[in-house]
Every structure is written in structure tokens, then in C-alpha cells.
Amino acid sequence: MKRWDLQPTQIALVDVNNFYVSSERAFDPAIRRKPVAVYSNNDGCVIARCAEVKAMGVKMGVPVFEVRQLFKARGVVTRSSNYELYHDMSTRFTASLEQFCPEVEQYSIDESFLHFHGFGEQLSEHCQRLIAAVRQWTSMPCCAGIAPTRTLAKAANHFAKTLGVPGGVLQIGSEYHRQQLLQQMPAGEVWGVGRRLAKRLAMLDIHTAWDLATAHVPTIRKAFGVTLERTVRELQGVSCIELAPLDQAKHEIVSGRMFGRLLTQFEDVMAAVANHVQLAAEKLAAQDGVTGRLTTTVQARESGGGWRHLSAHAEFRPATKDTQALTAAARRALNEVFVAGREYRRASVCFSALERAQEQQDDLFGITNDGKDRLTDCLADINRRFGRGGAVLASARLSDEWQMKREHLSPAYTTDFRQLPVARTE
DNA sequence: TCTGGGGTCCTAGGACCC
DNA sequence: TCTGGGGTCCTAGGACCC
């Protein structure tokens, strides 16, 4: 029998249970024993639920209006997304993991892959101590799945949660164990298999993760491409999915959002666009980048009632980070697609063709934009020191009709002195 | 009446080159 | 009538992730 737990390299996937809910509960003991749900931006749909709310049958992503009555009747506490809080809790979580593993690969806001080499049979206990420590240091519950590949570690983590294993750690220990688990797992639950792929796989009579792991690889390759082939090999125990480091410069930067209500006026939509240009420009500055291409996209209502994406783009040579030039280009692009009298519900801005500022090629004609870049740097600096919105171009503030709804927002417990939680002793 | 936001990778197809 | 082969680069779109 192949011993999977004694392979020289083991990967643990550790993630926080119901991360947004757990973050909300961390600073508000009053809701620790109550059912809690967290809403998306704009209070549009449900994006996090505690176990009790999941048990009520509330699915990820359901529109809020569908569950409002249920939540009221069952006393569910609701919160708008509080990303300042979540990011801070995420930093604390990752820092805790680093106390237990030198090789932490952060994958998303609430989960990391931990790489262990030559740990032998003690790894499971080590991860149990890790989970207890995270609980003590951050108050957040988490689980770990351990296996030789990322995809199998994800699967193990899935079972650590759903089977409620003691200590919150599940390690795939043997060939038999791997088979047992994968046979219980629907193919659509496998990391990298979404709804559409699951449907197409079902037509080939592939229903479980085990079916997928034992499928004919060349057939999979031919029908679904190299991405799914890699998933199959990972399920077989061959590590072949690498992750790009999180701190690597992004290839594109997007900022976009639904409006708090439908808009019809050009300047209202433009105010949102200008704000997104500013946010994207700050992210661009953070990676010391410049952009060669800007795309403005809006969603407009069609005469039939459906929604349609309309977009136009502008190019920059040389590439730039000048917020004024970017905003002006975004305005021209919006002008190309905006039709008076239509309703709009969303705007977004995407920077692509990104380059590093230092490696930027000189323009053939020696055109530079030194002075304007200094203004951009200065704005970014002010916003870093005084918080978002400390200084913006006037065009981004002409209208705030587009601002999103956040009617159930919790305080910024950890990032704003005025909102620190207060502890009292009796 | 109300349905998020920000990313990634891969593929196919067109334009263009010698 | 018969109309190459191989390569690069770019873009749009599809699928996935949390």
C-alpha cells in the first residue's frame, strides 16, 4: 500500500472557516452565538454565511431580496462587506502561519498553501498545533488538508471541513484513503473544475473526483486542454500546478463597481469612472507601473430589458501613470459609448499593457511627462497618509450619485483609531 | 424592483513576416 | 485547375478561482 503521508514533500492548505463571518465575530462577541451573513458590495447578494445560515439552505451568491424575509424571521445578523477589516485579519492570519512554516504561499485573502519537506509522521500533529494557535491569536477557526499536491490538499481540506474531523486536520494517508475520499467527492467540487466543466464531464460519465483522477489523460487533454490535464495529474499525486507569487506585478488592473442606483446622466457616470481611474492609478503606483492601454466599460440597459457591456479604449505611447491624462482618456472613451436617455448600472476601468516604470522604453520622439507624474505620486502619497479619498481630482468628486450602499457596515475596528473596540471590566 | 469585484490562464483566430 | 510552411504577436473570449 502506497503511503501518501510519507512522500518527501507535503502541501497543507490552511483556510479560515467562513472567513468574513469569522472576522466580523472576532471583534463583536455579541454575534458569536448568533447566525451571521455578510453581503457583497452594494448589499446585493450574500457572499459569506456561518454554518447555521448554510444549514438554512442559503446558497453562496443569492440575491439579498430573496432571503430578507427568512433572515428577519430567523434573527440572522447581517453585515455589509468591510474589506478594511478583512484585509487586516488576513494579515494576522498569514503572519500566524509563518510561525509554523517557513514556506507559506498565500493563495487568497483567507487561505495559504504551506510547503513541508521531510516532516514524516509528525506533520498532522504540527498542523493541529498551528490551528489551535491561530484560534488563540486571532480567534478565527480554521482547517487544514494535507497531501502531496495542491489539488489533493484542497480536496483534503474540503473533507476536513465537511467531515468535521477532530483537530481540524485531514491528511491523505494512503492510496486507499485517497480513493475513498475522491470517490465521495463530486467532480464539480475539485479545484479547477467549475460548473460548466462539470456538466461537460458528466456527459462523458465522469461524475466523481475519482472518475476524473482515473480518466484517460490524452482524451482529457484533447477535449478540455492542458489546464484540466494538469488537474487530473494532480489528483493522481503528481504536482504540476505552480502559483504566481502574490507580490508579482499584475498584468492588468481593474477597478469597477455597480452603482448604488441606476444612473442616466453622463456626468454622474463619469464621476464613477474618474473614481475608478484614481483607484486603479493607486494600484498601478503601488507596483511602480505604467499603463499602455485603458478600457472604460459601462453596463447599459437594452430596450429588451437585458444588460449590455459597452466599452471603448485608449492607448498611451509612451505608457503613463498620469492620472489627469488617464482620466481625460477615460472621458473620451465614455463619450464614445454613452447614449443619453439610457439607464446605466455599472462602470469599470481596466489598465492593461502594463510596464515597470524604470524599464519603460523611451518614446521615439523623446516625449516624457515628468511633471504630471509628480502630481500622480503626490496624490497617491496624500491618500496613503490620510486614507482613501484624502485627495482626488475634482472630476471624481463632482457627483456621488454612484456611491454604493453599505447599510450594515461594522466599524473599522483595527484600522481607524476612532473606531477601536472598547473593553470594559465590571 | 432588487444578483459583487478583481484577478488568472489558455485557446483560437487574424494579421503579418520571410 | 493548380495557390507553402512555419513562425510571431496581438486580441477577444471562455473558463476558472476566491
Short mmCIF file of C-alpha atoms (C1' of nucleotides) in Angstrom, two decimals:
data_model
loop_
_atom_site.label_atom_id
_atom_site.label_comp_id
_atom_site.label_asym_id
_atom_site.label_seq_id
_atom_site.Cartn_x
_atom_site.Cartn_y
_atom_site.Cartn_z
CA MET A 1 0.00 0.00 0.00
CA LYS A 2 1.42 3.34 -1.04
CA ARG A 3 1.96 5.64 1.96
CA TRP A 4 0.94 9.09 0.80
CA ASP A 5 1.74 10.71 4.12
CA LEU A 6 5.42 9.73 3.82
CA GLN A 7 6.07 11.37 0.47
CA PRO A 8 9.04 13.72 0.98
CA THR A 9 7.13 16.90 0.13
CA GLN A 10 3.74 17.62 1.64
CA ILE A 11 1.48 20.57 0.99
CA ALA A 12 -1.02 21.78 3.58
CA LEU A 13 -3.88 24.01 2.55
CA VAL A 14 -4.99 26.03 5.56
CA ASP A 15 -8.02 28.29 5.36
CA VAL A 16 -10.30 30.14 7.72
CA ASN A 17 -13.84 28.81 8.09
CA ASN A 18 -16.37 31.36 6.83
CA PHE A 19 -13.64 33.98 6.81
CA TYR A 20 -15.74 37.15 6.54
CA VAL A 21 -18.15 35.95 9.22
CA SER A 22 -15.27 34.92 11.48
CA SER A 23 -13.67 38.36 11.02
CA GLU A 24 -16.91 40.07 11.97
CA ARG A 25 -17.26 37.86 15.04
CA ALA A 26 -13.67 38.41 16.16
CA PHE A 27 -14.41 41.91 17.45
CA ASP A 28 -18.07 41.52 18.28
CA PRO A 29 -18.66 38.82 20.89
CA ALA A 30 -22.38 39.64 20.83
CA ILE A 31 -22.75 37.91 17.46
CA ARG A 32 -20.56 34.85 18.16
CA ARG A 33 -23.54 32.71 19.02
CA LYS A 34 -25.94 34.23 16.53
CA PRO A 35 -26.39 33.32 12.87
CA VAL A 36 -24.48 35.79 10.68
CA ALA A 37 -24.42 36.54 6.95
CA VAL A 38 -22.22 39.02 5.08
CA TYR A 39 -23.40 40.92 1.99
CA SER A 40 -21.41 41.78 -1.12
CA ASN A 41 -20.58 45.32 -2.10
CA ASN A 42 -23.76 47.29 -2.62
CA ASP A 43 -25.57 44.88 -0.30
CA GLY A 44 -26.51 43.00 -3.46
CA CYS A 45 -26.06 39.35 -2.59
CA VAL A 46 -24.91 37.03 0.18
CA ILE A 47 -21.19 36.19 -0.03
CA ALA A 48 -20.49 34.64 3.37
CA ARG A 49 -22.61 32.61 5.78
CA CYS A 50 -21.92 30.94 9.07
CA ALA A 51 -22.73 27.25 9.46
CA GLU A 52 -26.25 27.90 10.78
CA VAL A 53 -27.16 30.08 7.81
CA LYS A 54 -25.74 27.49 5.40
CA ALA A 55 -27.94 24.94 7.13
CA MET A 56 -30.97 27.12 6.34
CA GLY A 57 -30.24 26.39 2.69
CA VAL A 58 -28.91 29.86 1.84
CA LYS A 59 -26.52 29.43 -1.09
CA MET A 60 -23.45 31.47 -1.89
CA GLY A 61 -24.32 34.47 -4.06
CA VAL A 62 -28.09 34.51 -3.64
CA PRO A 63 -29.63 37.97 -4.07
CA VAL A 64 -30.41 39.67 -0.78
CA PHE A 65 -34.05 40.32 -1.65
CA GLU A 66 -34.68 36.58 -1.84
CA VAL A 67 -33.59 35.92 1.74
CA ARG A 68 -34.54 39.12 3.54
CA GLN A 69 -37.75 37.69 4.97
CA LEU A 70 -36.05 34.47 6.05
CA PHE A 71 -33.26 36.36 7.79
CA LYS A 72 -35.74 38.53 9.63
CA ALA A 73 -37.79 35.57 10.76
CA ARG A 74 -34.73 33.61 11.92
CA GLY A 75 -32.90 36.51 13.56
CA VAL A 76 -29.90 36.42 11.22
CA VAL A 77 -27.42 39.25 11.82
CA THR A 78 -26.38 40.83 8.50
CA ARG A 79 -23.28 42.84 7.69
CA SER A 80 -22.06 44.75 4.65
CA SER A 81 -18.57 43.73 3.45
CA ASN A 82 -15.90 45.51 5.45
CA TYR A 83 -12.75 44.98 3.40
CA GLU A 84 -10.52 47.10 5.62
CA LEU A 85 -11.28 44.72 8.48
CA TYR A 86 -10.88 41.58 6.36
CA HIS A 87 -7.54 42.64 4.97
CA ASP A 88 -6.21 43.32 8.41
CA MET A 89 -7.46 39.96 9.72
CA SER A 90 -5.92 38.29 6.68
CA THR A 91 -2.53 39.79 7.52
CA ARG A 92 -2.78 38.48 11.09
CA PHE A 93 -3.78 35.02 9.84
CA THR A 94 -0.87 34.77 7.40
CA ALA A 95 1.59 36.05 9.98
CA SER A 96 0.41 33.29 12.36
CA LEU A 97 1.00 30.62 9.72
CA GLU A 98 4.54 31.86 9.22
CA GLN A 99 5.32 30.94 12.82
CA PHE A 100 4.78 27.30 11.87
CA CYS A 101 6.13 27.04 8.35
CA PRO A 102 8.97 28.85 6.57
CA GLU A 103 7.39 28.37 3.16
CA VAL A 104 3.96 29.97 3.10
CA GLU A 105 2.36 30.66 -0.25
CA GLN A 106 -0.63 32.93 0.17
CA TYR A 107 -3.30 31.98 -2.34
CA SER A 108 -6.23 34.20 -1.44
CA ILE A 109 -7.40 36.51 1.30
CA ASP A 110 -8.18 33.57 3.62
CA GLU A 111 -6.10 30.60 2.51
CA SER A 112 -2.45 29.65 2.08
CA PHE A 113 -0.51 26.64 0.87
CA LEU A 114 2.20 25.58 3.35
CA HIS A 115 5.11 23.52 2.00
CA PHE A 116 6.78 20.98 4.28
CA HIS A 117 9.80 18.86 3.38
CA GLY A 118 10.81 15.63 5.09
CA PHE A 119 8.46 16.11 8.01
CA GLY A 120 7.46 12.45 8.32
CA GLU A 121 4.62 11.28 10.51
CA GLN A 122 4.50 14.29 12.84
CA LEU A 123 3.05 16.69 10.29
CA SER A 124 -0.58 16.19 11.19
CA GLU A 125 0.06 16.99 14.88
CA HIS A 126 2.15 20.00 13.86
CA CYS A 127 -0.79 21.36 11.86
CA GLN A 128 -3.17 20.74 14.74
CA ARG A 129 -0.97 22.90 16.96
CA LEU A 130 -0.97 25.54 14.22
CA ILE A 131 -4.75 25.60 14.11
CA ALA A 132 -5.03 25.88 17.88
CA ALA A 133 -2.56 28.78 17.82
CA VAL A 134 -4.43 30.66 15.08
CA ARG A 135 -7.58 30.25 17.14
CA GLN A 136 -5.88 31.65 20.21
CA TRP A 137 -4.10 34.54 18.46
CA THR A 138 -6.84 35.69 16.07
CA SER A 139 -9.97 33.99 17.46
CA MET A 140 -10.66 32.59 13.99
CA PRO A 141 -11.39 28.87 13.39
CA CYS A 142 -9.55 27.21 10.52
CA CYS A 143 -8.95 23.82 8.89
CA ALA A 144 -6.06 22.11 7.11
CA GLY A 145 -5.85 19.49 4.38
CA ILE A 146 -2.52 17.76 3.76
CA ALA A 147 -1.41 15.87 0.63
CA PRO A 148 1.47 15.79 -1.88
CA THR A 149 -0.17 18.17 -4.41
CA ARG A 150 -2.13 21.40 -4.17
CA THR A 151 -5.25 19.91 -5.75
CA LEU A 152 -5.26 16.95 -3.34
CA ALA A 153 -4.58 19.28 -0.41
CA LYS A 154 -7.63 21.30 -1.45
CA ALA A 155 -9.67 18.11 -1.54
CA ALA A 156 -8.36 17.05 1.88
CA ASN A 157 -9.26 20.46 3.26
CA HIS A 158 -12.76 20.08 1.85
CA PHE A 159 -13.16 16.87 3.86
CA ALA A 160 -11.54 18.32 6.97
CA LYS A 161 -14.47 20.76 6.94
CA THR A 162 -17.36 18.61 5.80
CA LEU A 163 -16.46 15.57 7.92
CA GLY A 164 -15.74 17.73 10.97
CA VAL A 165 -12.54 15.83 11.80
CA PRO A 166 -11.07 16.35 15.28
CA GLY A 167 -8.35 18.99 15.39
CA GLY A 168 -9.47 20.32 12.01
CA VAL A 169 -6.71 18.48 10.11
CA LEU A 170 -7.12 15.80 7.48
CA GLN A 171 -4.11 14.19 5.81
CA ILE A 172 -4.42 11.83 2.89
CA GLY A 173 -2.53 8.93 4.38
CA SER A 174 -2.67 6.05 1.90
CA GLU A 175 -3.65 5.06 -1.60
CA TYR A 176 -6.80 3.50 -0.19
CA HIS A 177 -7.62 6.69 1.72
CA ARG A 178 -7.17 8.81 -1.40
CA GLN A 179 -9.53 6.56 -3.34
CA GLN A 180 -12.12 6.60 -0.54
CA LEU A 181 -12.15 10.38 -0.39
CA LEU A 182 -12.14 11.08 -4.11
CA GLN A 183 -14.99 8.63 -4.68
CA GLN A 184 -17.14 10.67 -2.29
CA MET A 185 -16.32 13.97 -3.97
CA PRO A 186 -18.38 15.27 -6.91
CA ALA A 187 -16.14 16.23 -9.85
CA GLY A 188 -17.52 19.76 -9.70
CA GLU A 189 -16.02 20.22 -6.21
CA VAL A 190 -12.49 19.65 -7.50
CA TRP A 191 -10.27 22.74 -7.55
CA GLY A 192 -10.22 23.94 -11.17
CA VAL A 193 -13.49 22.31 -12.22
CA GLY A 194 -16.33 24.81 -12.39
CA ARG A 195 -19.97 24.37 -13.24
CA ARG A 196 -19.55 24.26 -16.99
CA LEU A 197 -16.71 21.78 -17.00
CA ALA A 198 -18.63 19.59 -14.54
CA LYS A 199 -21.55 19.49 -16.95
CA ARG A 200 -19.37 18.51 -19.90
CA LEU A 201 -17.57 15.89 -17.81
CA ALA A 202 -20.89 14.37 -16.79
CA MET A 203 -21.64 13.77 -20.46
CA LEU A 204 -18.50 11.61 -20.56
CA ASP A 205 -19.75 9.74 -17.49
CA ILE A 206 -17.22 11.42 -15.23
CA HIS A 207 -19.13 12.26 -12.05
CA THR A 208 -16.74 11.98 -9.11
CA ALA A 209 -13.23 13.23 -8.42
CA TRP A 210 -12.16 9.58 -8.61
CA ASP A 211 -13.67 9.24 -12.10
CA LEU A 212 -11.64 12.27 -13.09
CA ALA A 213 -8.45 11.01 -11.45
CA THR A 214 -8.69 7.74 -13.36
CA ALA A 215 -9.81 9.20 -16.70
CA HIS A 216 -7.84 8.65 -19.90
CA VAL A 217 -5.40 11.56 -19.88
CA PRO A 218 -4.95 12.03 -23.66
CA THR A 219 -8.73 12.18 -24.07
CA ILE A 220 -8.99 14.81 -21.35
CA ARG A 221 -6.15 16.75 -22.93
CA LYS A 222 -7.78 16.69 -26.34
CA ALA A 223 -11.29 17.59 -25.19
CA PHE A 224 -10.50 20.09 -22.40
CA GLY A 225 -6.95 21.31 -22.86
CA VAL A 226 -3.85 21.41 -20.77
CA THR A 227 -5.45 23.03 -17.72
CA LEU A 228 -7.69 20.08 -16.90
CA GLU A 229 -4.93 17.61 -17.76
CA ARG A 230 -2.87 19.20 -15.01
CA THR A 231 -5.78 18.85 -12.59
CA VAL A 232 -6.05 15.14 -13.40
CA ARG A 233 -2.32 14.60 -12.82
CA GLU A 234 -2.52 16.47 -9.53
CA LEU A 235 -5.36 14.21 -8.42
CA GLN A 236 -3.06 11.28 -9.25
CA GLY A 237 -0.41 12.73 -6.94
CA VAL A 238 1.88 14.41 -9.47
CA SER A 239 2.47 18.04 -8.58
CA CYS A 240 2.20 20.24 -11.68
CA ILE A 241 0.32 23.42 -10.79
CA GLU A 242 2.51 26.36 -9.85
CA LEU A 243 1.13 29.60 -8.49
CA ALA A 244 2.37 33.03 -9.44
CA PRO A 245 3.72 34.81 -6.35
CA LEU A 246 1.12 37.19 -4.97
CA ASP A 247 3.55 40.10 -4.88
CA GLN A 248 4.39 39.74 -8.55
CA ALA A 249 3.42 42.73 -10.67
CA LYS A 250 -0.09 42.35 -12.08
CA HIS A 251 -0.70 42.08 -15.82
CA GLU A 252 -3.84 44.10 -15.64
CA ILE A 253 -5.54 46.27 -13.07
CA VAL A 254 -9.30 46.61 -12.88
CA SER A 255 -11.49 48.83 -10.80
CA GLY A 256 -15.23 48.64 -11.23
CA ARG A 257 -18.45 48.61 -9.27
CA MET A 258 -22.20 48.59 -9.52
CA PHE A 259 -23.76 51.98 -8.75
CA GLY A 260 -25.88 52.39 -5.64
CA ARG A 261 -28.79 53.11 -8.01
CA LEU A 262 -29.39 53.38 -11.75
CA LEU A 263 -27.85 56.43 -13.42
CA THR A 264 -28.83 58.25 -16.58
CA GLN A 265 -26.67 61.39 -16.56
CA PHE A 266 -23.28 61.44 -18.27
CA GLU A 267 -21.57 63.39 -15.50
CA ASP A 268 -22.82 61.02 -12.81
CA VAL A 269 -21.43 58.03 -14.67
CA MET A 270 -18.24 59.97 -15.41
CA ALA A 271 -17.76 60.71 -11.70
CA ALA A 272 -17.72 56.97 -11.03
CA VAL A 273 -15.35 56.37 -13.95
CA ALA A 274 -12.99 59.09 -12.68
CA ASN A 275 -13.02 57.50 -9.26
CA HIS A 276 -12.12 54.11 -10.72
CA VAL A 277 -9.29 55.68 -12.70
CA GLN A 278 -7.97 57.10 -9.44
CA LEU A 279 -8.22 53.76 -7.58
CA ALA A 280 -6.60 51.85 -10.44
CA ALA A 281 -3.85 54.50 -10.67
CA GLU A 282 -3.07 53.98 -6.99
CA LYS A 283 -2.71 50.24 -7.52
CA LEU A 284 -0.55 50.97 -10.54
CA ALA A 285 1.67 53.23 -8.46
CA ALA A 286 1.95 50.54 -5.78
CA GLN A 287 3.66 48.22 -8.26
CA ASP A 288 5.62 51.12 -9.73
CA GLY A 289 3.96 50.58 -13.07
CA VAL A 290 2.76 52.50 -16.10
CA THR A 291 -0.09 51.55 -18.41
CA GLY A 292 -0.21 51.45 -22.21
CA ARG A 293 -3.93 50.90 -22.54
CA LEU A 294 -7.08 51.96 -20.73
CA THR A 295 -10.52 50.46 -21.29
CA THR A 296 -13.70 52.07 -19.99
CA THR A 297 -16.70 49.75 -19.74
CA VAL A 298 -20.27 50.51 -18.72
CA GLN A 299 -23.34 48.33 -18.42
CA ALA A 300 -26.40 49.83 -20.06
CA ARG A 301 -29.96 48.60 -20.15
CA GLU A 302 -31.13 47.36 -23.52
CA SER A 303 -34.54 48.05 -24.94
CA GLY A 304 -35.41 44.40 -24.29
CA GLY A 305 -34.61 44.85 -20.59
CA GLY A 306 -31.31 42.92 -20.53
CA TRP A 307 -27.93 44.44 -19.73
CA ARG A 308 -25.20 45.04 -22.25
CA HIS A 309 -21.49 45.77 -21.79
CA LEU A 310 -20.23 48.69 -23.82
CA SER A 311 -16.56 49.54 -23.91
CA ALA A 312 -14.02 51.75 -25.62
CA HIS A 313 -10.31 52.05 -25.13
CA ALA A 314 -7.40 54.43 -25.45
CA GLU A 315 -3.69 53.76 -25.90
CA PHE A 316 -0.70 55.61 -24.49
CA ARG A 317 2.74 55.91 -26.05
CA PRO A 318 4.76 56.16 -24.03
CA ALA A 319 2.90 54.27 -21.33
CA THR A 320 1.79 56.52 -18.48
CA LYS A 321 0.63 56.74 -14.89
CA ASP A 322 -0.56 60.31 -15.16
CA THR A 323 -4.00 60.41 -13.54
CA GLN A 324 -5.05 63.51 -15.45
CA ALA A 325 -4.21 62.03 -18.83
CA LEU A 326 -5.84 58.74 -17.87
CA THR A 327 -8.98 60.48 -16.67
CA ALA A 328 -9.21 62.55 -19.85
CA ALA A 329 -8.83 59.42 -21.96
CA ALA A 330 -11.44 57.61 -19.89
CA ARG A 331 -13.81 60.51 -20.50
CA ARG A 332 -13.28 60.34 -24.26
CA ALA A 333 -13.88 56.59 -24.16
CA LEU A 334 -17.05 57.01 -22.14
CA ASN A 335 -18.20 59.60 -24.65
CA GLU A 336 -17.85 57.04 -27.42
CA VAL A 337 -20.23 54.58 -25.83
CA PHE A 338 -22.57 56.73 -23.75
CA VAL A 339 -26.06 57.25 -25.16
CA ALA A 340 -28.25 59.82 -23.45
CA GLY A 341 -31.53 58.53 -22.10
CA ARG A 342 -30.35 55.02 -21.33
CA GLU A 343 -30.01 53.58 -17.83
CA TYR A 344 -26.62 52.52 -16.52
CA ARG A 345 -25.86 50.35 -13.51
CA ARG A 346 -22.12 49.75 -13.53
CA ALA A 347 -18.84 51.29 -14.67
CA SER A 348 -15.33 49.91 -14.67
CA VAL A 349 -11.87 50.87 -15.81
CA CYS A 350 -9.16 48.41 -16.84
CA PHE A 351 -5.46 49.21 -17.31
CA SER A 352 -3.56 46.71 -19.44
CA ALA A 353 -0.27 46.56 -21.37
CA LEU A 354 1.39 47.33 -18.05
CA GLU A 355 5.13 48.01 -17.79
CA ARG A 356 7.55 48.76 -14.98
CA ALA A 357 8.19 52.49 -14.82
CA GLN A 358 12.00 52.11 -14.81
CA GLU A 359 12.04 49.66 -17.68
CA GLN A 360 9.81 51.83 -19.77
CA GLN A 361 11.05 52.26 -23.31
CA ASP A 362 11.84 55.81 -24.35
CA ASP A 363 9.48 57.23 -26.85
CA LEU A 364 10.95 57.61 -30.31
CA PHE A 365 10.44 61.36 -30.14
CA GLY A 366 11.61 61.76 -26.59
CA ILE A 367 8.21 62.76 -25.21
CA THR A 368 8.09 62.49 -21.43
CA ASN A 369 5.61 63.54 -18.81
CA ASP A 370 7.71 64.14 -15.73
CA GLY A 371 5.69 66.95 -14.16
CA LYS A 372 2.35 65.19 -14.33
CA ASP A 373 3.77 62.00 -12.88
CA ARG A 374 4.81 64.04 -9.86
CA LEU A 375 1.19 65.12 -9.37
CA THR A 376 0.10 61.46 -9.50
CA ASP A 377 2.77 60.48 -6.97
CA CYS A 378 1.73 63.35 -4.75
CA LEU A 379 -1.95 62.34 -4.80
CA ALA A 380 -1.04 58.74 -4.04
CA ASP A 381 1.13 59.94 -1.17
CA ILE A 382 -1.63 62.02 0.38
CA ASN A 383 -4.06 59.14 0.12
CA ARG A 384 -1.62 56.75 1.74
CA ARG A 385 -1.21 59.11 4.68
CA PHE A 386 -4.75 60.35 5.17
CA GLY A 387 -6.80 57.48 3.82
CA ARG A 388 -8.66 56.89 0.61
CA GLY A 389 -10.42 59.98 -0.65
CA GLY A 390 -7.97 62.31 1.08
CA ALA A 391 -7.28 63.99 -2.24
CA VAL A 392 -8.83 63.30 -5.63
CA LEU A 393 -9.07 65.14 -8.91
CA ALA A 394 -12.09 67.41 -8.97
CA SER A 395 -13.68 65.32 -11.71
CA ALA A 396 -14.00 62.38 -9.32
CA ARG A 397 -15.98 64.41 -6.81
CA LEU A 398 -18.45 66.29 -8.96
CA SER A 399 -21.15 63.76 -8.19
CA ASP A 400 -21.56 60.99 -5.65
CA GLU A 401 -24.78 59.64 -7.10
CA TRP A 402 -22.97 56.40 -7.91
CA GLN A 403 -21.75 55.57 -4.40
CA MET A 404 -22.56 52.08 -3.25
CA LYS A 405 -24.86 51.07 -0.45
CA ARG A 406 -23.32 49.70 2.74
CA GLU A 407 -26.16 49.87 5.19
CA HIS A 408 -24.97 47.23 7.63
CA LEU A 409 -21.30 48.10 7.90
CA SER A 410 -19.36 47.11 11.01
CA PRO A 411 -16.77 49.53 12.45
CA ALA A 412 -13.17 49.56 11.18
CA TYR A 413 -12.09 48.02 14.49
CA THR A 414 -8.45 47.60 13.59
CA THR A 415 -7.61 50.34 11.10
CA ASP A 416 -9.20 53.52 12.46
CA PHE A 417 -8.40 54.96 15.90
CA ARG A 418 -11.85 56.47 16.19
CA GLN A 419 -13.43 53.05 15.82
CA LEU A 420 -11.35 50.97 18.19
CA PRO A 421 -13.41 48.47 20.15
CA VAL A 422 -13.87 49.35 23.82
CA ALA A 423 -13.40 46.79 26.57
CA ARG A 424 -14.96 47.28 29.99
CA THR A 425 -14.41 45.47 33.25
CA GLU A 426 -17.29 45.10 35.64
"C1'" DT B 1 -37.97 46.07 -8.21
"C1'" DC B 2 -33.63 44.35 -6.01
"C1'" DT B 3 -27.96 39.39 -8.38
"C1'" DG B 4 -20.08 41.59 -6.29
"C1'" DG B 5 -15.38 42.58 -7.56
"C1'" DG B 6 -10.75 41.50 -9.02
"C1'" DG B 7 -7.85 38.55 -10.81
"C1'" DT B 8 -5.55 34.32 -13.58
"C1'" DC B 9 -4.50 31.23 -17.56
"C1'" DC B 10 -5.47 29.19 -22.04
"C1'" DT B 11 -7.09 28.96 -26.82
"C1'" DA B 12 -8.49 30.28 -31.31
"C1'" DG B 13 -8.11 33.18 -34.94
"C1'" DG B 14 -6.40 37.17 -37.57
"C1'" DA B 15 -2.55 39.98 -39.27
"C1'" DC B 16 1.79 39.91 -40.61
"C1'" DC B 17 6.56 38.22 -41.68
"C1'" DC B 18 10.06 35.59 -44.58
"C1'" DT C 1 -7.25 23.98 -62.34
"C1'" DC C 2 -3.34 24.08 -59.72
"C1'" DT C 3 -2.04 28.70 -54.63
"C1'" DG C 4 3.57 26.62 -48.83
"C1'" DG C 5 5.10 26.23 -44.41
"C1'" DG C 6 6.34 27.95 -40.27
"C1'" DG C 7 6.68 31.37 -37.19
"C1'" DT C 8 5.41 35.67 -34.06
"C1'" DC C 9 2.39 38.86 -31.93
"C1'" DC C 10 -1.95 40.51 -30.58
"C1'" DT C 11 -6.77 40.34 -29.11
"C1'" DA C 12 -11.17 38.59 -27.70
"C1'" DG C 13 -13.48 35.41 -25.32
"C1'" DG C 14 -14.10 31.46 -22.30
"C1'" DA C 15 -13.32 29.20 -18.11
"C1'" DC C 16 -11.76 29.16 -13.62
"C1'" DC C 17 -10.60 30.93 -8.70
"C1'" DC C 18 -11.98 33.27 -4.10
#
